[in-house]
């Protein structure tokens, strides 16, 4: 299959963002903010604006943001080595890697078909009525949430395609008034339920892990169990009420869906018995949780790496499936290589901390080797 052609740089929004950022950079920092804090905020907002405007693929924007942060000495560092070290400091954070692996594991549920099978089973059991159909999809999301930390992948990659297919099977389409038959109700419901399941489990949403880290920095320790107990009552009440509330607000025209369980059975029959990859995906998640709770103190990042590692060894997952489409990076790879070559020269000519230079040179060489 031919690779998707890159659209290149969107110059108009890029130049606009650059001009605004440069103008703000020249201003005196607001009262209460230091110059490094002000400059860091400008780069951060400019990076987010570039992502929203789709100036370049997200990965490219991220690299450019880190590069500008380092070259501009935005954190107030005095040396080039210190600047790049500060810019890359969070890459050794276990939280960052936990989020990365969470997306990889989420892709595993999608690729093996395990998430889809669970959702279809819920529809088979509860899908005779429109409201039951919504609860079936909600419970599928609930079952997947503790082991699938990306709520975006969980809803968008597993639940939504099934809800959309069901709506279309009842001749309910988003582009015309037929959406009021059942489509509006189902899609609105799964979107709101996804927020509930994301809050119920610490591992139901990657943002929860950041909250845990911030709490730890403030001296408050949150375990998986304490999070679950605190969230259990409000989330279960919300899980029961949200479909009813959305049903009352959207008032779908179709009230009964007797064909939905049959459609689910048909899809399950086409999928056949659980494949080896599905069993492996299920087993590794269970083993990882047991290790985390009972046997090995490796932290949650280690737990997710254990699960992902076993899946990858058995060739059921590939890191490429858990990250962005790296083919989009190809147009900028040569420019990245040139940047690293020039930056090594910049470091050697502007900084006399030889140990730092050698480490950065090795890092640049390693990145070029990976991209080759």
Short mmCIF file of C-alpha atoms in Angstrom, two decimals:
data_model
loop_
_atom_site.label_atom_id
_atom_site.label_comp_id
_atom_site.label_asym_id
_atom_site.label_seq_id
_atom_site.Cartn_x
_atom_site.Cartn_y
_atom_site.Cartn_z
CA UNK A 1 0.00 0.00 0.00
CA UNK A 2 1.36 3.39 -1.00
CA UNK A 3 2.41 5.68 1.78
CA UNK A 4 0.24 8.68 2.52
CA UNK A 5 1.88 11.75 1.00
CA UNK A 6 2.85 14.39 3.51
CA UNK A 7 1.07 17.73 3.14
CA UNK A 8 4.22 19.59 4.20
CA UNK A 9 4.34 22.72 6.31
CA UNK A 10 1.28 24.96 6.58
CA UNK A 11 3.19 28.19 6.24
CA UNK A 12 0.48 30.76 6.99
CA UNK A 13 -0.42 29.53 10.50
CA UNK A 14 3.24 28.70 11.15
CA UNK A 15 4.38 32.26 10.37
CA UNK A 16 1.46 33.76 12.32
CA UNK A 17 2.27 31.70 15.42
CA UNK A 18 5.97 32.51 15.06
CA UNK A 19 5.35 36.27 14.81
CA UNK A 20 3.00 36.32 17.81
CA UNK A 21 5.41 34.22 19.90
CA UNK A 22 8.35 36.45 18.94
CA UNK A 23 6.36 39.54 19.89
CA UNK A 24 5.38 38.12 23.28
CA UNK A 25 8.99 37.09 23.87
CA UNK A 26 10.05 40.76 23.74
CA UNK A 27 7.53 41.84 26.36
CA UNK A 28 8.34 42.21 30.03
CA UNK A 29 7.08 39.16 31.97
CA UNK A 30 3.83 39.76 33.88
CA UNK A 31 4.07 40.49 37.59
CA UNK A 32 4.81 37.35 39.55
CA UNK A 33 6.43 35.49 36.65
CA UNK A 34 10.15 35.11 36.15
CA UNK A 35 11.65 35.44 32.68
CA UNK A 36 12.25 31.65 32.35
CA UNK A 37 8.64 30.94 33.36
CA UNK A 38 7.34 33.51 30.85
CA UNK A 39 9.50 32.20 28.02
CA UNK A 40 8.60 28.58 28.81
CA UNK A 41 4.91 29.48 28.72
CA UNK A 42 5.30 31.17 25.32
CA UNK A 43 6.99 28.11 23.82
CA UNK A 44 4.39 25.81 25.36
CA UNK A 45 1.42 27.80 24.03
CA UNK A 46 3.06 28.15 20.61
CA UNK A 47 3.62 24.38 20.48
CA UNK A 48 0.00 23.65 21.38
CA UNK A 49 -1.20 26.21 18.83
CA UNK A 50 0.95 24.56 16.16
CA UNK A 51 -0.54 21.17 16.98
CA UNK A 52 -4.09 22.54 16.83
CA UNK A 53 -3.36 24.32 13.53
CA UNK A 54 -1.71 21.14 12.17
CA UNK A 55 1.33 23.07 11.02
CA UNK A 56 3.24 19.76 10.96
CA UNK A 57 2.65 16.26 12.33
CA UNK A 58 2.53 16.19 16.14
CA UNK A 59 5.88 14.43 16.46
CA UNK A 60 7.61 17.04 14.34
CA UNK A 61 6.03 19.90 16.30
CA UNK A 62 7.17 18.28 19.55
CA UNK A 63 10.76 17.99 18.35
CA UNK A 64 10.76 21.60 17.16
CA UNK A 65 9.32 22.75 20.49
CA UNK A 66 12.05 20.95 22.45
CA UNK A 67 14.70 22.30 20.08
CA UNK A 68 13.53 25.92 20.43
CA UNK A 69 13.32 25.51 24.21
CA UNK A 70 16.95 24.38 24.30
CA UNK A 71 18.41 26.83 21.78
CA UNK A 72 16.62 29.80 23.37
CA UNK A 73 17.85 28.86 26.87
CA UNK A 74 14.22 29.27 27.92
CA UNK A 75 14.75 27.70 31.34
CA UNK A 76 17.49 30.18 32.19
CA UNK A 77 20.41 27.74 31.85
CA UNK A 78 23.87 29.21 31.39
CA UNK A 79 25.39 26.53 29.15
CA UNK A 80 24.30 24.68 26.02
CA UNK A 81 24.66 21.33 27.77
CA UNK A 82 22.48 22.54 30.62
CA UNK A 83 19.86 23.85 28.21
CA UNK A 84 19.47 20.60 26.27
CA UNK A 85 19.58 18.58 29.50
CA UNK A 86 16.70 20.63 30.90
CA UNK A 87 14.76 20.36 27.63
CA UNK A 88 15.05 16.57 27.67
CA UNK A 89 14.76 16.13 31.44
CA UNK A 90 11.22 14.75 31.43
CA UNK A 91 12.07 12.02 28.91
CA UNK A 92 13.41 9.93 31.79
CA UNK A 93 10.14 10.31 33.70
CA UNK A 94 8.39 7.01 34.38
CA UNK A 95 5.07 8.81 33.90
CA UNK A 96 5.94 9.74 30.30
CA UNK A 97 6.89 6.17 29.45
CA UNK A 98 3.81 4.86 31.22
CA UNK A 99 1.63 7.01 28.97
CA UNK A 100 3.52 5.86 25.86
CA UNK A 101 3.14 2.18 26.76
CA UNK A 102 -0.51 2.75 27.68
CA UNK A 103 -1.22 3.75 24.09
CA UNK A 104 0.69 0.71 22.83
CA UNK A 105 -1.35 -1.63 25.04
CA UNK A 106 -4.56 0.08 23.94
CA UNK A 107 -3.57 -0.65 20.36
CA UNK A 108 -3.14 -4.29 21.37
CA UNK A 109 -6.78 -4.56 22.45
CA UNK A 110 -7.82 -3.13 19.10
CA UNK A 111 -5.44 -5.17 16.93
CA UNK A 112 -6.17 -8.54 18.54
CA UNK A 113 -9.93 -7.92 18.47
CA UNK A 114 -10.36 -8.60 22.19
CA UNK A 115 -11.98 -5.22 22.86
CA UNK A 116 -14.43 -5.69 20.00
CA UNK A 117 -15.34 -9.18 21.22
CA UNK A 118 -16.11 -7.93 24.72
CA UNK A 119 -18.33 -5.14 23.35
CA UNK A 120 -20.22 -7.53 21.07
CA UNK A 121 -20.83 -9.91 23.97
CA UNK A 122 -22.39 -7.07 25.98
CA UNK A 123 -24.65 -6.18 23.05
CA UNK A 124 -25.67 -9.82 22.66
CA UNK A 125 -26.74 -9.91 26.30
CA UNK A 126 -28.35 -6.47 26.72
CA UNK A 127 -29.18 -5.19 23.26
CA UNK A 128 -32.89 -5.99 22.80
CA UNK A 129 -33.91 -2.43 23.65
CA UNK A 130 -32.28 0.87 22.70
CA UNK A 131 -31.52 1.70 26.32
CA UNK A 132 -30.13 -1.78 26.89
CA UNK A 133 -27.91 -1.30 23.86
CA UNK A 134 -26.43 1.80 25.47
CA UNK A 135 -25.86 -0.01 28.76
CA UNK A 136 -24.20 -2.87 26.89
CA UNK A 137 -21.72 -0.48 25.29
CA UNK A 138 -21.23 1.27 28.65
CA UNK A 139 -20.44 -2.00 30.44
CA UNK A 140 -18.03 -2.96 27.66
CA UNK A 141 -16.21 0.32 28.23
CA UNK A 142 -16.26 -0.37 31.97
CA UNK A 143 -14.71 -3.83 31.54
CA UNK A 144 -11.96 -2.53 29.28
CA UNK A 145 -11.12 0.60 31.28
CA UNK A 146 -8.84 -0.77 34.05
CA UNK A 147 -6.56 -2.52 31.54
CA UNK A 148 -6.79 -0.02 28.66
CA UNK A 149 -5.41 3.29 29.96
CA UNK A 150 -6.11 5.27 26.80
CA UNK A 151 -9.74 6.34 27.06
CA UNK A 152 -9.46 7.89 23.59
CA UNK A 153 -8.41 4.58 22.03
CA UNK A 154 -10.97 2.72 24.14
CA UNK A 155 -13.90 4.81 22.97
CA UNK A 156 -12.70 5.83 19.52
CA UNK A 157 -11.04 2.56 18.58
CA UNK A 158 -13.38 -0.04 20.13
CA UNK A 159 -16.74 1.31 21.29
CA UNK A 160 -17.44 3.99 18.67
CA UNK A 161 -17.02 1.79 15.55
CA UNK A 162 -19.53 -0.70 16.98
CA UNK A 163 -22.00 2.04 17.99
CA UNK A 164 -21.68 3.65 14.57
CA UNK A 165 -22.21 0.32 12.80
CA UNK A 166 -25.28 -0.41 14.92
CA UNK A 167 -26.77 3.02 14.22
CA UNK A 168 -26.28 2.60 10.47
CA UNK A 169 -27.85 -0.86 10.59
CA UNK A 170 -31.02 0.89 11.79
CA UNK A 171 -30.73 3.38 8.90
CA UNK A 172 -29.57 6.16 11.23
CA UNK A 173 -26.86 8.30 9.61
CA UNK A 174 -25.01 11.33 11.05
CA UNK A 175 -25.25 13.43 7.89
CA UNK A 176 -29.05 13.72 7.80
CA UNK A 177 -32.11 13.86 10.04
CA UNK A 178 -32.16 10.07 10.39
CA UNK A 179 -29.54 10.48 13.11
CA UNK A 180 -32.37 11.13 15.55
CA UNK A 181 -33.56 7.54 15.14
CA UNK A 182 -30.84 6.10 17.37
CA UNK A 183 -27.43 7.42 16.29
CA UNK A 184 -27.47 10.67 18.28
CA UNK A 185 -28.42 8.79 21.43
CA UNK A 186 -25.76 6.09 21.11
CA UNK A 187 -22.88 8.39 20.21
CA UNK A 188 -23.76 10.97 22.88
CA UNK A 189 -24.10 8.21 25.45
CA UNK A 190 -20.78 6.47 24.80
CA UNK A 191 -18.93 9.79 24.82
CA UNK A 192 -20.27 10.73 28.25
CA UNK A 193 -19.93 7.23 29.70
CA UNK A 194 -16.30 7.19 28.60
CA UNK A 195 -15.60 10.10 30.94
CA UNK A 196 -17.11 8.13 33.82
CA UNK A 197 -15.08 4.97 33.21
CA UNK A 198 -11.95 7.10 32.80
CA UNK A 199 -12.45 8.47 36.31
CA UNK A 200 -13.35 5.17 38.02
CA UNK A 201 -9.95 3.49 37.71
CA UNK A 202 -6.54 5.03 38.18
CA UNK A 203 -5.45 3.20 35.03
CA UNK A 204 -8.59 4.14 33.10
CA UNK A 205 -7.13 7.40 31.80
CA UNK A 206 -3.54 8.52 31.39
CA UNK A 207 -4.35 11.91 32.92
CA UNK A 208 -5.12 10.15 36.21
CA UNK A 209 -1.49 9.09 36.41
CA UNK A 210 -0.39 12.70 36.20
CA UNK A 211 -2.79 13.53 39.03
CA UNK A 212 -1.22 10.76 41.12
CA UNK A 213 2.25 12.17 40.47
CA UNK A 214 1.17 15.70 41.41
CA UNK A 215 -0.42 14.36 44.59
CA UNK A 216 2.79 12.48 45.43
CA UNK A 217 4.78 15.69 44.98
CA UNK A 218 2.46 17.27 47.55
CA UNK A 219 3.05 14.39 49.98
CA UNK A 220 -0.20 12.50 49.32
CA UNK A 221 0.12 8.86 48.27
CA UNK A 222 -2.68 7.43 46.13
CA UNK A 223 -2.78 3.68 45.52
CA UNK A 224 -4.82 1.94 42.84
CA UNK A 225 -7.16 0.60 45.52
CA UNK A 226 -7.65 3.89 47.36
CA UNK A 227 -8.44 5.64 44.06
CA UNK A 228 -10.98 2.95 43.15
CA UNK A 229 -12.72 3.04 46.54
CA UNK A 230 -12.99 6.84 46.48
CA UNK A 231 -14.37 6.89 42.93
CA UNK A 232 -16.61 3.81 43.16
CA UNK A 233 -19.87 5.30 44.44
CA UNK A 234 -20.03 8.50 42.33
CA UNK A 235 -18.87 6.70 39.19
CA UNK A 236 -21.28 3.77 39.52
CA UNK A 237 -24.17 6.15 40.14
CA UNK A 238 -23.10 8.17 37.10
CA UNK A 239 -22.75 5.00 35.02
CA UNK A 240 -26.36 4.08 35.80
CA UNK A 241 -27.79 7.59 35.42
CA UNK A 242 -25.96 8.89 32.33
CA UNK A 243 -27.60 6.56 29.76
CA UNK A 244 -31.03 7.33 31.25
CA UNK A 245 -30.37 11.07 31.20
CA UNK A 246 -29.07 11.02 27.61
CA UNK A 247 -32.05 8.86 26.60
CA UNK A 248 -34.43 11.44 28.08
CA UNK A 249 -32.61 14.39 26.46
CA UNK A 250 -32.18 12.94 22.96
CA UNK A 251 -35.45 10.92 22.84
CA UNK A 252 -34.43 8.38 20.16
CA UNK A 253 -37.20 7.43 17.74
CA UNK A 254 -36.32 3.74 17.88
CA UNK A 255 -37.13 2.28 21.29
CA UNK A 256 -36.69 -1.44 20.60
CA UNK A 257 -33.73 -3.11 18.89
CA UNK A 258 -34.60 -6.83 18.68
CA UNK A 259 -32.17 -7.33 15.81
CA UNK A 260 -29.13 -5.99 17.67
CA UNK A 261 -28.35 -9.22 19.58
CA UNK A 262 -28.63 -11.15 16.31
CA UNK A 263 -26.21 -8.74 14.64
CA UNK A 264 -23.81 -9.20 17.55
CA UNK A 265 -24.07 -12.99 17.30
CA UNK A 266 -23.38 -12.80 13.57
CA UNK A 267 -20.29 -10.68 14.13
CA UNK A 268 -19.08 -13.01 16.89
CA UNK A 269 -19.61 -16.02 14.63
CA UNK A 270 -17.49 -14.35 11.95
CA UNK A 271 -14.76 -13.71 14.52
CA UNK A 272 -14.80 -17.36 15.59
CA UNK A 273 -13.37 -18.63 18.86
CA UNK A 274 -10.94 -16.51 20.82
CA UNK A 275 -7.64 -16.45 18.98
CA UNK A 276 -4.26 -17.01 20.59
CA UNK A 277 -3.53 -13.29 20.49
CA UNK A 278 -6.71 -12.48 22.44
CA UNK A 279 -5.94 -15.06 25.12
CA UNK A 280 -2.39 -13.76 25.34
CA UNK A 281 -3.57 -10.16 25.63
CA UNK A 282 -5.98 -11.12 28.41
CA UNK A 283 -3.46 -13.28 30.27
CA UNK A 284 -0.62 -10.77 30.22
CA UNK A 285 -2.82 -8.03 31.64
CA UNK A 286 -3.90 -10.30 34.49
CA UNK A 287 -0.32 -11.38 35.19
CA UNK A 288 0.92 -7.79 35.14
CA UNK A 289 -1.70 -6.74 37.68
CA UNK A 290 -0.86 -9.70 39.94
CA UNK A 291 2.82 -8.77 39.80
CA UNK A 292 1.99 -5.19 40.65
CA UNK A 293 -0.19 -6.11 43.61
CA UNK A 294 1.50 -9.16 45.10
CA UNK A 295 4.91 -10.19 43.92
CA UNK A 296 7.22 -7.66 42.33
CA UNK A 297 7.58 -4.00 43.26
CA UNK A 298 8.39 -2.55 39.85
CA UNK A 299 5.97 0.38 39.84
CA UNK A 300 3.10 0.86 37.44
CA UNK A 301 5.37 1.73 34.54
CA UNK A 302 7.19 -1.56 35.00
CA UNK A 303 3.85 -3.35 35.21
CA UNK A 304 2.72 -1.98 31.85
CA UNK A 305 6.11 -2.69 30.28
CA UNK A 306 5.85 -6.30 31.46
CA UNK A 307 2.47 -6.69 29.79
CA UNK A 308 3.57 -4.94 26.63
CA UNK A 309 6.87 -6.83 26.52
CA UNK A 310 5.23 -10.26 26.59
CA UNK A 311 2.78 -9.24 23.88
CA UNK A 312 5.59 -7.92 21.70
CA UNK A 313 7.73 -11.04 22.17
CA UNK A 314 4.82 -13.10 20.90
CA UNK A 315 4.55 -10.85 17.83
CA UNK A 316 1.03 -9.72 18.60
CA UNK A 317 2.01 -6.11 19.01
CA UNK A 318 4.46 -3.81 17.33
CA UNK A 319 5.69 -0.53 18.79
CA UNK A 320 4.82 1.06 15.46
CA UNK A 321 1.15 0.29 16.05
CA UNK A 322 1.20 2.07 19.39
CA UNK A 323 2.69 5.29 18.16
CA UNK A 324 1.80 7.84 15.52
CA UNK A 325 2.16 6.95 11.84
CA UNK A 326 5.91 7.32 11.51
CA UNK A 327 5.69 7.56 7.74
CA UNK A 328 4.64 11.16 8.34
CA UNK A 329 8.08 11.80 9.80
CA UNK A 330 9.99 10.81 6.63
CA UNK A 331 9.89 14.28 4.98
CA UNK A 332 11.62 15.84 8.00
CA UNK A 333 14.08 13.05 8.86
CA UNK A 334 16.86 14.44 6.67
CA UNK A 335 16.40 17.88 8.23
CA UNK A 336 16.52 16.34 11.71
CA UNK A 337 19.79 14.59 10.87
CA UNK A 338 21.30 17.86 9.65
CA UNK A 339 20.09 19.58 12.81
CA UNK A 340 21.79 17.04 15.07
CA UNK A 341 25.03 17.35 13.09
CA UNK A 342 24.97 21.14 13.36
CA UNK A 343 23.94 21.10 17.01
CA UNK A 344 26.92 18.90 17.90
CA UNK A 345 29.14 21.55 16.30
CA UNK A 346 27.28 24.30 18.14
CA UNK A 347 27.85 22.57 21.47
CA UNK A 348 31.54 22.05 20.87
CA UNK A 349 32.07 25.70 19.90
CA UNK A 350 29.99 27.28 22.68
CA UNK A 351 30.55 25.02 25.65
CA UNK A 352 33.66 23.61 27.28
CA UNK A 353 31.91 20.95 29.36
CA UNK A 354 33.38 18.07 27.39
CA UNK A 355 31.55 15.33 29.30
CA UNK A 356 28.21 16.90 28.43
CA UNK A 357 29.23 17.33 24.79
CA UNK A 358 30.20 13.69 24.49
CA UNK A 359 26.88 12.51 25.94
CA UNK A 360 24.89 14.75 23.61
CA UNK A 361 26.95 13.69 20.61
CA UNK A 362 26.26 10.06 21.50
CA UNK A 363 22.54 10.83 21.85
CA UNK A 364 22.43 12.52 18.44
CA UNK A 365 24.29 9.64 16.83
CA UNK A 366 21.90 7.15 18.42
CA UNK A 367 18.83 9.04 17.16
CA UNK A 368 20.23 9.13 13.63
CA UNK A 369 20.96 5.40 13.87
CA UNK A 370 17.36 4.66 14.90
CA UNK A 371 15.99 6.76 12.05
CA UNK A 372 18.26 5.11 9.45
#
